[in-house]
Each structure stands twice: as C-alpha cells, then as structure tokens.
Coordinates of C-alpha atoms in Angstrom, one line a residue:
M9 CA -0.7 0.0 -0.1
K10 CA 3.3 2.4 0.6
E11 CA 4.0 1.6 -2.7
Y12 CA 0.7 2.5 -4.5
W13 CA 1.3 6.1 -2.7
T14 CA 4.9 6.2 -3.5
A15 CA 4.1 5.7 -6.7
L16 CA 0.7 8.4 -6.7
A17 CA 3.2 10.7 -5.6
S18 CA 5.8 10.3 -8.1
L19 CA 3.1 10.5 -11.3
M20 CA 1.3 13.7 -9.8
G21 CA 5.2 15.4 -9.8
A22 CA 6.2 14.3 -13.3
F23 CA 2.9 15.9 -14.6
A24 CA 3.6 19.3 -12.8
F25 CA 6.8 19.4 -13.8
L26 CA 5.5 19.0 -17.1
Q27 CA 3.0 21.5 -17.3
G28 CA 5.5 24.3 -15.6
V29 CA 7.8 23.2 -19.2
L30 CA 4.5 23.5 -21.3
H31 CA 3.6 27.0 -19.2
A32 CA 7.4 28.2 -20.1
V33 CA 7.7 27.4 -23.4
F34 CA 4.8 27.4 -25.4
P35 CA 2.6 30.6 -25.1
A36 CA -0.9 31.3 -23.4
E37 CA -1.9 32.5 -26.9
L38 CA -0.4 29.2 -28.6
R39 CA -2.2 26.9 -25.4
A40 CA -5.2 29.1 -25.8
A41 CA -5.3 28.2 -30.4
V42 CA -4.1 24.9 -29.7
A43 CA -7.3 24.1 -26.9
R44 CA -9.6 26.0 -30.0
L45 CA -8.1 23.4 -32.4
L46 CA -8.8 20.4 -29.8
G47 CA -12.5 21.6 -29.1
R48 CA -13.5 22.1 -33.2
L49 CA -11.8 18.5 -33.6
T50 CA -13.9 17.1 -31.0
R51 CA -16.7 18.8 -32.2
A52 CA -16.7 18.0 -35.9
F53 CA -16.6 14.2 -35.1
S54 CA -19.7 14.6 -32.8
P55 CA -22.9 13.4 -33.7
Y56 CA -24.0 16.1 -31.6
C57 CA -24.6 19.7 -31.7
Y58 CA -25.1 22.7 -29.6
F59 CA -26.6 25.9 -28.2
D60 CA -25.8 28.1 -25.4
V61 CA -28.5 30.7 -24.1
T62 CA -27.5 32.3 -21.9
E63 CA -28.9 34.4 -19.4
M64 CA -28.1 37.9 -20.3
D65 CA -28.3 39.0 -23.6
G66 CA -25.5 42.1 -24.3
M67 CA -27.0 44.2 -20.6
S68 CA -30.6 43.2 -20.9
T69 CA -32.3 40.3 -19.6
N70 CA -32.8 36.9 -21.9
E71 CA -36.6 36.5 -22.8
I72 CA -35.5 33.1 -24.4
Y73 CA -33.8 32.0 -20.8
D74 CA -37.0 32.6 -18.9
A75 CA -39.0 30.9 -21.0
V76 CA -36.4 27.9 -21.5
Q77 CA -36.2 27.8 -17.5
L78 CA -40.2 28.0 -17.1
Y79 CA -40.8 25.4 -19.2
L80 CA -38.3 22.6 -17.9
S81 CA -39.3 22.9 -14.4
S82 CA -42.8 23.0 -15.3
T83 CA -42.7 20.2 -17.5
A84 CA -40.4 17.8 -18.5
A85 CA -38.3 18.4 -14.5
P86 CA -40.3 16.8 -12.5
A87 CA -41.2 13.9 -15.2
S88 CA -36.7 13.2 -15.0
G89 CA -36.5 13.7 -11.1
A90 CA -34.1 16.7 -11.7
R91 CA -33.5 19.2 -8.7
L92 CA -36.2 22.5 -7.9
S93 CA -35.4 25.8 -6.8
L94 CA -38.8 26.9 -5.1
S95 CA -39.6 30.4 -5.7
R96 CA -43.1 32.6 -6.3
P97 CA -43.2 35.5 -8.4
L98 CA -44.5 39.0 -8.6
N99 CA -48.5 39.1 -8.4
A100 CA -48.6 35.4 -9.0
S101 CA -51.2 33.2 -7.1
S102 CA -49.1 29.9 -7.1
F103 CA -46.3 28.7 -6.6
T104 CA -43.0 27.9 -9.4
F105 CA -39.8 25.7 -9.7
G106 CA -36.5 27.0 -10.9
L107 CA -34.1 24.3 -12.5
A108 CA -31.0 24.1 -9.8
A109 CA -27.6 24.5 -11.1
S110 CA -25.5 22.2 -13.2
D111 CA -28.0 20.2 -13.1
R112 CA -29.4 18.0 -16.5
V113 CA -33.0 17.0 -18.0
L114 CA -33.9 14.9 -20.6
D115 CA -37.2 16.3 -23.2
T116 CA -38.4 14.8 -25.7
F117 CA -40.3 16.4 -29.3
A118 CA -41.8 15.0 -32.2
G119 CA -40.5 12.2 -31.7
A120 CA -36.0 13.3 -31.2
A121 CA -34.9 13.5 -27.9
V122 CA -33.0 16.6 -26.2
T123 CA -30.8 17.5 -23.4
W124 CA -31.1 20.5 -21.9
E125 CA -28.0 21.5 -19.3
H126 CA -28.2 24.3 -16.9
V127 CA -24.6 25.9 -16.3
V128 CA -23.6 28.4 -13.7
A129 CA -20.6 29.4 -13.4
P130 CA -19.1 32.3 -11.2
R131 CA -18.3 36.1 -13.0
Q132 CA -15.2 37.8 -13.2
G133 CA -14.6 41.3 -11.8
Q134 CA -16.0 43.7 -13.9
G135 CA -15.8 47.2 -14.6
F136 CA -18.1 50.3 -13.8
S137 CA -21.1 50.3 -15.0
W138 CA -24.7 52.0 -14.5
R139 CA -26.5 48.4 -14.6
P140 CA -24.5 46.1 -12.4
L141 CA -24.8 42.5 -13.8
P142 CA -25.3 39.3 -11.3
E143 CA -22.5 37.9 -10.2
E144 CA -22.4 34.3 -11.6
K145 CA -23.0 33.8 -15.7
R146 CA -26.0 31.3 -15.9
R147 CA -26.7 29.0 -19.4
F148 CA -28.6 26.7 -20.3
T149 CA -26.8 24.3 -23.1
L150 CA -29.5 22.6 -25.1
R151 CA -27.7 19.5 -26.6
I152 CA -29.7 17.3 -30.5
R153 CA -28.7 15.4 -32.8
R154 CA -27.5 17.1 -36.3
G155 CA -30.3 14.7 -37.9
D156 CA -32.7 16.4 -35.9
R157 CA -31.3 19.7 -36.0
D158 CA -33.6 20.7 -39.0
K159 CA -36.9 18.7 -37.6
L160 CA -36.2 20.9 -33.5
L161 CA -35.5 24.5 -34.8
P162 CA -36.6 26.6 -34.8
A163 CA -40.0 24.7 -34.1
Y164 CA -39.0 22.9 -30.7
L165 CA -37.9 27.1 -29.6
D166 CA -42.0 27.6 -30.6
H167 CA -42.7 25.7 -28.2
I168 CA -41.2 26.3 -25.2
I169 CA -42.2 29.7 -25.3
A170 CA -45.7 29.4 -26.2
A171 CA -45.8 26.9 -23.3
A172 CA -44.0 29.5 -21.4
A173 CA -46.9 32.0 -22.4
D174 CA -49.2 30.2 -21.3
I175 CA -48.0 28.7 -17.5
R176 CA -46.8 32.6 -17.2
R177 CA -50.7 33.1 -17.4
R178 CA -51.9 30.2 -15.1
N179 CA -49.6 31.2 -12.3
Q180 CA -49.8 35.0 -12.8
D181 CA -53.4 36.8 -11.0
R182 CA -55.5 37.9 -13.4
L183 CA -55.7 41.9 -14.0
L184 CA -58.1 44.2 -14.1
Y185 CA -57.2 47.4 -16.4
T186 CA -59.3 51.3 -16.3
N187 CA -58.7 54.3 -18.2
A188 CA -59.9 56.8 -15.4
R189 CA -56.8 59.2 -15.6
G190 CA -58.1 60.7 -18.9
G191 CA -55.8 58.3 -21.3
A192 CA -52.7 60.8 -19.5
M193 CA -49.6 58.3 -19.6
D194 CA -48.2 57.1 -16.4
A195 CA -44.4 57.1 -15.3
R196 CA -44.3 53.2 -17.5
G197 CA -45.8 55.0 -20.6
L198 CA -48.8 52.6 -20.3
P199 CA -52.2 54.9 -20.2
W200 CA -53.9 52.2 -17.7
D201 CA -54.2 52.0 -14.3
P202 CA -53.9 48.5 -13.3
V203 CA -55.8 46.5 -10.3
P204 CA -55.6 42.9 -9.5
F205 CA -58.8 40.9 -10.6
K206 CA -60.2 38.9 -8.1
H207 CA -64.4 38.4 -9.2
P208 CA -65.4 35.4 -8.0
S209 CA -67.8 34.3 -10.6
T210 CA -67.8 31.5 -12.8
F211 CA -70.1 29.5 -15.2
D212 CA -70.3 27.5 -12.0
T213 CA -72.2 30.0 -10.3
L214 CA -73.6 31.7 -13.2
A215 CA -77.6 32.2 -12.5
M216 CA -78.2 30.8 -16.5
D217 CA -80.3 28.1 -18.0
P218 CA -77.1 25.4 -18.3
A219 CA -78.3 24.9 -22.3
R220 CA -77.4 29.0 -23.1
K221 CA -74.2 28.2 -20.7
A222 CA -73.1 25.0 -22.3
A223 CA -72.5 27.0 -26.2
I224 CA -71.8 30.3 -24.4
M225 CA -68.6 28.0 -22.6
A226 CA -68.0 26.3 -26.0
D227 CA -68.1 29.2 -28.3
L228 CA -64.8 30.6 -26.0
R229 CA -63.1 27.5 -26.1
D230 CA -63.4 27.3 -29.9
F231 CA -62.0 30.8 -30.2
A232 CA -59.4 30.4 -27.7
D233 CA -58.6 27.4 -29.3
G234 CA -59.0 28.9 -32.9
S235 CA -55.5 30.1 -33.8
A236 CA -54.7 27.9 -36.6
F237 CA -58.9 28.0 -37.9
Y238 CA -58.4 32.4 -38.0
E239 CA -54.4 32.2 -39.5
R240 CA -56.8 29.6 -42.4
T241 CA -59.5 31.9 -43.6
G242 CA -57.6 35.1 -43.7
R243 CA -59.5 36.4 -40.7
A244 CA -58.2 38.8 -37.3
W245 CA -58.4 36.4 -34.0
K246 CA -60.7 38.8 -32.3
R247 CA -63.9 37.6 -31.7
G248 CA -67.3 40.6 -30.9
Y249 CA -70.1 39.9 -27.5
L250 CA -73.2 41.9 -26.8
L251 CA -74.7 41.1 -23.9
Y252 CA -78.4 42.6 -23.8
G253 CA -81.4 43.1 -21.2
P254 CA -83.1 44.5 -18.2
P255 CA -81.0 46.1 -15.3
G256 CA -79.5 43.0 -13.0
T257 CA -80.1 40.0 -14.9
G258 CA -76.4 39.6 -14.8
K259 CA -74.0 41.4 -18.1
S260 CA -71.0 42.4 -15.7
S261 CA -71.2 38.7 -14.1
M262 CA -71.1 37.5 -17.0
I263 CA -67.9 39.0 -18.2
A264 CA -65.9 38.3 -15.3
A265 CA -67.0 34.6 -16.0
M266 CA -65.9 34.8 -18.8
A267 CA -62.0 36.5 -18.2
N268 CA -62.1 33.2 -15.4
F269 CA -62.8 30.6 -18.1
L270 CA -59.9 32.4 -20.4
G271 CA -57.8 33.4 -17.8
Y272 CA -57.8 36.5 -19.8
D273 CA -57.0 39.9 -18.3
V274 CA -59.8 42.9 -18.5
Y275 CA -59.9 46.0 -19.3
D276 CA -62.3 48.0 -19.4
L277 CA -63.4 50.9 -20.7
E278 CA -64.9 53.9 -20.0
L279 CA -65.5 56.6 -23.3
T280 CA -66.5 59.5 -21.8
E281 CA -62.8 59.9 -20.5
V282 CA -61.5 59.4 -24.4
S283 CA -61.5 62.0 -26.2
S284 CA -60.4 61.6 -29.6
N285 CA -60.6 58.5 -31.9
A286 CA -57.0 59.0 -33.2
E287 CA -56.9 58.8 -28.5
L288 CA -59.0 55.6 -28.7
R289 CA -56.4 53.7 -31.5
K290 CA -53.7 54.5 -29.2
L291 CA -56.0 53.0 -26.0
L292 CA -56.1 50.0 -28.5
M293 CA -52.7 49.8 -29.0
K294 CA -51.5 49.8 -25.6
T295 CA -54.1 46.2 -24.8
T296 CA -52.0 43.1 -24.4
S297 CA -52.9 39.9 -26.1
K298 CA -54.8 37.1 -24.4
S299 CA -57.8 40.5 -23.3
I300 CA -61.4 41.1 -22.9
I301 CA -62.1 44.2 -24.0
V302 CA -65.1 45.9 -22.4
I303 CA -68.0 49.1 -22.8
E304 CA -70.6 48.5 -20.4
D305 CA -73.9 50.6 -21.2
I306 CA -73.2 51.8 -24.4
D307 CA -75.9 53.4 -24.9
C308 CA -75.5 56.1 -22.3
S309 CA -71.7 56.5 -23.1
V310 CA -71.8 58.6 -25.7
D311 CA -74.4 59.4 -28.7
L312 CA -74.1 57.3 -31.7
T313 CA -77.3 56.9 -32.9
N314 CA -77.6 60.0 -34.5
R315 CA -75.1 59.9 -37.7
A316 CA -75.8 63.2 -38.3
K317 CA -76.4 65.0 -35.6
P318 CA -72.9 66.7 -34.8
N319 CA -71.0 65.7 -31.6
P320 CA -70.4 68.8 -28.9
A321 CA -67.2 70.5 -28.4
P322 CA -65.3 67.6 -25.9
K323 CA -64.1 69.8 -22.5
P324 CA -60.2 70.0 -22.4
R325 CA -59.0 67.0 -20.8
P326 CA -55.1 65.4 -20.7
S327 CA -55.0 63.8 -24.0
I328 CA -52.2 60.4 -24.4
D329 CA -49.6 62.0 -24.6
G330 CA -50.5 63.9 -21.3
T331 CA -50.4 67.6 -22.5
I332 CA -53.6 69.3 -22.3
D333 CA -55.9 70.6 -25.3
Q334 CA -57.8 73.4 -25.1
D335 CA -57.9 74.6 -28.7
G336 CA -62.3 74.2 -28.8
G337 CA -62.5 75.0 -32.9
A338 CA -61.4 71.4 -33.3
G339 CA -64.4 70.6 -31.4
A340 CA -65.4 67.6 -33.3
A341 CA -62.9 66.3 -34.5
R342 CA -61.5 65.7 -31.3
S343 CA -64.7 63.5 -30.6
I344 CA -65.6 60.5 -30.7
T345 CA -67.9 58.9 -33.7
L346 CA -69.4 55.8 -34.3
S347 CA -67.7 55.5 -37.4
G348 CA -64.7 55.6 -35.3
L349 CA -66.1 53.2 -32.9
L350 CA -66.5 50.8 -36.3
N351 CA -62.6 50.8 -36.9
F352 CA -61.6 50.4 -33.1
T353 CA -64.4 47.2 -33.0
D354 CA -63.5 45.7 -37.1
G355 CA -61.1 47.7 -38.4
L356 CA -56.8 47.9 -39.4
W357 CA -56.5 48.9 -36.2
S358 CA -58.3 45.7 -34.1
C359 CA -56.0 43.7 -35.8
C360 CA -52.8 44.9 -34.1
G361 CA -53.0 41.9 -31.3
A362 CA -54.2 38.6 -31.2
E363 CA -56.9 36.8 -29.3
R364 CA -58.3 39.6 -28.1
I365 CA -62.8 39.6 -26.8
F366 CA -64.3 43.4 -27.1
V367 CA -68.1 42.8 -25.0
F368 CA -70.5 45.5 -24.9
T369 CA -73.1 46.3 -22.8
T370 CA -76.5 47.6 -23.4
N371 CA -79.9 47.5 -21.7
H372 CA -81.8 49.7 -24.5
I373 CA -80.3 47.7 -27.9
E374 CA -82.9 49.6 -29.6
K375 CA -80.5 52.7 -29.6
L376 CA -78.0 51.0 -30.7
D377 CA -77.1 51.7 -34.5
P378 CA -77.4 48.7 -36.5
A379 CA -74.4 48.6 -37.8
L380 CA -72.2 48.0 -33.6
L381 CA -74.7 44.7 -34.1
R382 CA -73.5 43.2 -37.5
S383 CA -72.0 39.9 -37.2
G384 CA -67.4 41.0 -37.9
R385 CA -68.7 43.6 -35.1
M386 CA -70.7 41.9 -32.4
D387 CA -71.2 38.2 -33.4
M388 CA -72.9 36.9 -30.9
H389 CA -75.8 38.8 -29.2
I390 CA -76.3 37.2 -25.3
F391 CA -80.0 38.2 -24.1
M392 CA -79.7 38.0 -20.4
S393 CA -83.8 37.4 -19.4
F394 CA -85.2 37.5 -16.1
C395 CA -85.0 34.4 -13.6
S396 CA -85.8 31.2 -15.3
F397 CA -86.5 28.2 -12.9
P398 CA -83.1 26.9 -13.4
A399 CA -81.3 29.3 -13.3
L400 CA -83.1 29.8 -10.0
R401 CA -81.8 26.2 -8.9
I402 CA -78.1 27.4 -9.5
L403 CA -79.1 30.3 -7.2
L404 CA -80.6 27.9 -4.3
K405 CA -77.5 25.7 -4.7
N406 CA -75.1 28.9 -4.2
Y407 CA -76.6 31.2 -1.0
L408 CA -78.5 28.3 0.8
G409 CA -75.7 25.8 0.4
F410 CA -77.4 22.5 -1.7
Q411 CA -74.2 20.8 -2.2
S412 CA -76.1 18.8 -5.9
D413 CA -79.5 18.9 -7.7
E414 CA -79.6 15.5 -5.7
E415 CA -80.1 17.5 -2.2
L416 CA -82.5 19.6 -3.4
D417 CA -84.7 17.1 -5.0
R418 CA -84.7 15.4 -1.8
L419 CA -85.3 18.7 0.4
C420 CA -88.2 19.1 -1.9
D421 CA -89.6 15.3 -1.5
K422 CA -91.1 16.0 1.4
D423 CA -95.0 17.4 1.5
D424 CA -93.7 20.7 2.1
G425 CA -91.2 21.1 0.3
A426 CA -92.3 19.9 -3.0
V427 CA -95.5 22.7 -3.0
V428 CA -92.9 25.4 -2.9
L429 CA -90.8 23.8 -5.4
R430 CA -93.4 23.6 -8.3
G431 CA -94.7 27.0 -6.5
L432 CA -91.4 29.0 -7.7
E433 CA -92.0 27.2 -11.1
E434 CA -95.6 28.2 -11.6
W435 CA -94.5 31.7 -10.5
M436 CA -90.9 32.7 -11.8
D437 CA -92.7 33.5 -14.6
A438 CA -95.5 34.8 -14.1
A439 CA -93.2 37.2 -11.8
E440 CA -90.3 38.5 -14.1
I441 CA -88.0 38.7 -11.1
T442 CA -84.0 39.2 -11.8
P443 CA -81.3 37.1 -10.5
A444 CA -80.0 40.5 -8.5
D445 CA -83.5 40.3 -6.6
V446 CA -84.1 36.6 -6.2
S447 CA -80.1 36.7 -5.1
E448 CA -81.2 39.6 -2.3
V449 CA -84.9 38.0 -0.9
L450 CA -82.5 34.5 -0.8
I451 CA -79.1 36.5 1.7
K452 CA -81.4 37.7 3.7
N453 CA -83.1 34.9 4.7
R454 CA -80.4 32.6 4.4
R455 CA -79.9 32.5 8.2
S456 CA -83.8 30.9 8.5
G457 CA -82.9 27.7 7.0
K458 CA -83.3 26.6 3.3
A459 CA -87.6 25.9 3.3
E460 CA -87.9 29.3 4.8
A461 CA -86.4 30.9 2.6
M462 CA -88.0 29.5 -0.6
R463 CA -91.6 29.8 1.6
E464 CA -90.0 33.5 1.2
L465 CA -89.3 34.0 -2.0
L466 CA -92.3 32.2 -3.3
D467 CA -94.2 35.1 -1.6
V468 CA -92.2 38.1 -2.9
L469 CA -92.5 35.9 -6.6
K470 CA -96.8 35.5 -5.6
V471 CA -96.8 39.5 -4.5
R472 CA -94.6 40.7 -8.0
A473 CA -96.9 38.3 -10.6
E474 CA -100.1 40.6 -8.8
N475 CA -98.3 43.8 -9.1
R476 CA -97.9 43.0 -12.8
R477 CA -101.2 42.2 -13.5
R478 CA -103.0 45.0 -11.7
A479 CA -100.6 47.1 -13.7
S480 CA -100.9 45.7 -16.7
V481 CA -105.0 46.0 -15.9
G482 CA -104.8 50.1 -15.3
G483 CA -102.8 50.8 -18.4
A484 CA -105.1 49.3 -20.2
A485 CA -108.0 51.5 -18.3
A486 CA -106.2 54.0 -18.7
A487 CA -105.7 53.9 -22.9
P488 CA -109.1 55.5 -23.7
G489 CA -108.5 58.0 -21.3
N490 CA -105.1 59.4 -22.6
E491 CA -106.7 58.5 -25.8
A492 CA -109.5 61.7 -25.5
G493 CA -106.7 63.8 -23.8
G494 CA -108.4 62.9 -20.2
G495 CA -105.4 61.3 -18.4
D496 CA -101.4 61.4 -18.6
T497 CA -98.9 59.0 -17.4
E498 CA -97.3 59.6 -14.1
E499 CA -94.2 60.1 -17.0
E500 CA -95.7 62.3 -18.1
E501 CA -96.2 64.4 -15.3
E502 CA -92.7 64.2 -13.7
K503 CA -91.6 65.9 -17.4
R504 CA -94.2 68.9 -17.2
A505 CA -93.5 68.9 -13.1
L506 CA -89.7 69.1 -14.1
E507 CA -90.2 72.0 -17.0
S508 CA -93.3 74.3 -15.3
P509 CA -90.5 76.0 -13.8
K510 CA -89.0 76.7 -16.2
E511 CA -91.9 77.3 -18.7
G512 CA -92.8 79.5 -16.3
K513 CA -89.3 81.8 -15.9
E514 CA -90.0 82.2 -20.0
Q515 CA -92.9 83.3 -19.4
A516 CA -92.3 86.1 -17.2
G517 CA -89.2 87.0 -19.4
I518 CA -92.2 87.4 -22.0
D519 CA -94.5 89.6 -19.8
S520 CA -91.5 91.8 -18.5
C521 CA -90.8 92.0 -22.5
G522 CA -94.2 92.6 -22.9
D523 CA -94.0 95.8 -20.2
G524 CA -91.2 97.6 -21.5
Q525 CA -93.6 97.7 -25.4
D526 CA -96.3 99.0 -24.0
E527 CA -93.9 101.9 -22.1
E528 CA -92.5 102.5 -25.4
A529 CA -95.5 103.1 -27.1
E530 CA -97.2 104.9 -24.8
A531 CA -93.5 107.9 -24.8
E532 CA -94.3 108.0 -28.0
A533 CA -97.7 108.9 -28.2
K534 CA -96.8 111.9 -25.5
K535 CA -94.4 113.3 -28.0
Q536 CA -96.8 113.5 -30.6
L537 CA -98.9 114.7 -29.1

C-alpha cells in the first residue's frame, strides 16, 4: 500500500513538472489556439450539436432563457426527477420551480430526444457599469443530434416560448385595467391603470339556463383554440359579444365568468374619458393579447344613435401624451364618433393584437346603431333575460348551500317542500324577477333555514306577479282616457313638473318684455301730442 501512494505521488510530481515546462515554453496564446483546435476537432466528429442560451443578452435579460427555465421546471424537470429550486414571482397566485445549478434534464419533441444542462459559473470581476450584472453567469446548453436539427429548430423553441407564456398566464393573477386618468400616460408610458382582478364569478355559479351556458362556453373554447382556423381563413383573431337585457340580469357577472374561464385580463374602457378617435386607437394599441375589452352601458356612454347629429365640443382633458388640449375650434374633430368606434372594433387597428374579445353591454339594444351590431363586430348576441326556473335552481344551490341537484330534490320530496318547489316553478315566469332580486331575497333569509327561505321567495314571487297583473289591467283601462286627452301617465306628469319652472321663467321674461313695449308706445304717443 505504501508503494502505491509513493508511485502516485511521483506521477503527480512529474505531471506538475511537465505542466510548468509547457507554460514556460509555450505562450498562453498558443495554448489557447491549440485548445480551440482540439475543441473543433472534437465537435466535428461528434454526433451532437450544442446551443447556448445565456441569461443576459448584453445589458438586457434574455427572454428565451426565462422561457426555457419556466418550461423545463414545469414540464420536463418533475418527470425526470431533477433537483428544483422553489420560488414565487410577484403578482403570482402559485409557486414555480426552477432548475437547479449544474443539473441536466431530458426532453422529447416530435419524436426526437434533447438534453438541457443548466450551467452556472462565477462571473469575473467587472468594471464600472451603470447597471450591475449578476455575480454568476447562467446559461442553458441544448444538445441535440445533428440529424434532428432541421426538425427541432426553430419549431422546438417556438413550442417552448408558447408553453412558457401559457404557464405564466395560468400562474399569474389576472388584472383589471381602466383608463380613468383620462388617457394620460403614467411613468411607464402606459395609459391603463391595473388592479388585481379577484371577481369570483364562474360559469358554475352564473344564474343562467345550463344549455345556454354550455353554448357560450363552447364558443369561447373554440375561439381560444382557433389560432390555426383564423390564420387559415384570413380573419383577425378576435370576437365580439353583445350582452343586452334588463338591469340586474348578470351582465357584469357574465364578463367576469368569461375572464375566469379563459384566464384573460380585462380592460374596462370608459368612453367618456376618451377625447378623440385617435386617442381611442392608441388605447387599443396599448392592450395586450389574451384580453377582454369591455364597454359597459354603451348606449349611455356617448351618443352613437344619430349619425347626422354633430357631436358637441368636448371639455379640455389630458390627451394620450399627457398634454391638455385647449383648442375649442376643433371640437367636432376631437370627439368620439360612430365611425371611430366601428374602426376600434373591426378596423385595421383592431388587428394589432391577437386573441382579443370585445364585449359591449346595454340595457336598450334598440338604441344602438345597426352598424355596431352586425357580424364581425358583435358576432354573438346574448340576451340576459329574467330569472328562469333552471337559473333559480343554481341560485338556490349558491345561496342556500345545496351541494347538488339531488340534495335539492331530496328536500323537496317532502310534502311541504314539493309544494314550495312547484309554486316557485309556477310563479317564476309570471313574476319576471331578475337574478339580482332573487339573490337579495335569499341573502336576507339564508339564516332562517333552506325551507323557510324558499317559502319567503315564493311569497315575493306571488306579490310581484300580482302587482304586474294589476299594472297591466290599470294600463289597459287608462288607455282610452289618454286617447281622449283626459289622463296623463306618471312619467308625463313628472316631465311637466320638471319643465314647469323653466316655462314659468320664460313666461315671466315674455311678460316683462311686453310691459317694456307698452311703456315705449305710450311715450311715443305723448311726444306726438
């Protein structure tokens, strides 16, 4: 054993002496050239080719590095048993895993095997820099076979970037944007103010007939998966939805359910804060893909019903670049027109981004211009009607704690429960009650028990149905009197009451003017005498 260690020490000493002689005889430039030559010879006869993806691209971050890190940690690394590092990014709702240093991961794409290696090395001392660099140099090294190069590149990298974007969107909290600052940009050059979007509405809790909800969900799913279809047909990857119906029927809840179903951000566009068509286009350009652009109560935002009527001059407000326009002479040119809104939804500028949904809501669809409702702008019209009996069953499960339809049916198998459920089904259509009103009744009585809350709701439906019947009978009886000029509706009486002070002032002005004319005539007569 002693002779073994003695021989090993002699061999190491000889190797150190030979290394010293080589360093003394051959300069560093020659040694580097020989090392590069040996590396080229090795790669020339190797069946593999290598690609490096560095963390820093000059002074900026390499986006491909972040995409590869997220893709490998979420898809390939857990399956291969690699060592992972745990992290949670800002505004994220879940944890993400990163590939540890000097670890190797195997992956497959299109039937070809690839190898990723995460290389981490200390950075050499850097000089003065306005932006300090990380202390370590990180990179991913991709190894593939030479015969698979044309099959994998660039399709494999495109697959990684798309998968990483999808993972990032699923892990990150959704945001709700608004242009409430009048279009002025913030410090980052963005005209939108974001807040976290925490609306809990989903299609499971939405009070609507299940068949209609299934049709809407299928349409949304086809849109999200229709990249190849829209590209093949030459259409812009966008879609428009019009939600119309009485107030309280769940239009805003429908928008939130769509955003939660697709995982899209929401842009709430306030048209009254936009001063011109050009500013409207710039706001559209600052929206991101995979988003829902919402204009609520479009019939009340701006006047879009009369094309011939000139738009009034807008008030001075900050423009998109932060300056304030005080020019009152260009009022008609600096206001939103129907043409500008149509170009916003279906013009050339609407194709600047992909996978975007436009949603308009209104309580009076008859007030909207037909050009705004045609296919290509509003592709799907969704009528948000009064609460129906299938929608009522969903509300009963949401607010009274029924776990399933079977539990609701078991409660109603009793004599009293069966009578109440049949009464709800019978009086629901006659009452014409909105889901918001039903929810309010259930919230007030949820502590009284499930059966008592349902009986209270039945009483409310009966009262509303009776009031509607009396109102319809009273309206029919008052119709002949109105035609004869003997009676006015309450709405007309309120209008006359509001207009009476104005009419009194105008009449007073006329009388005072008449008195002045009489005095002038009398003075003229005296002068002639």
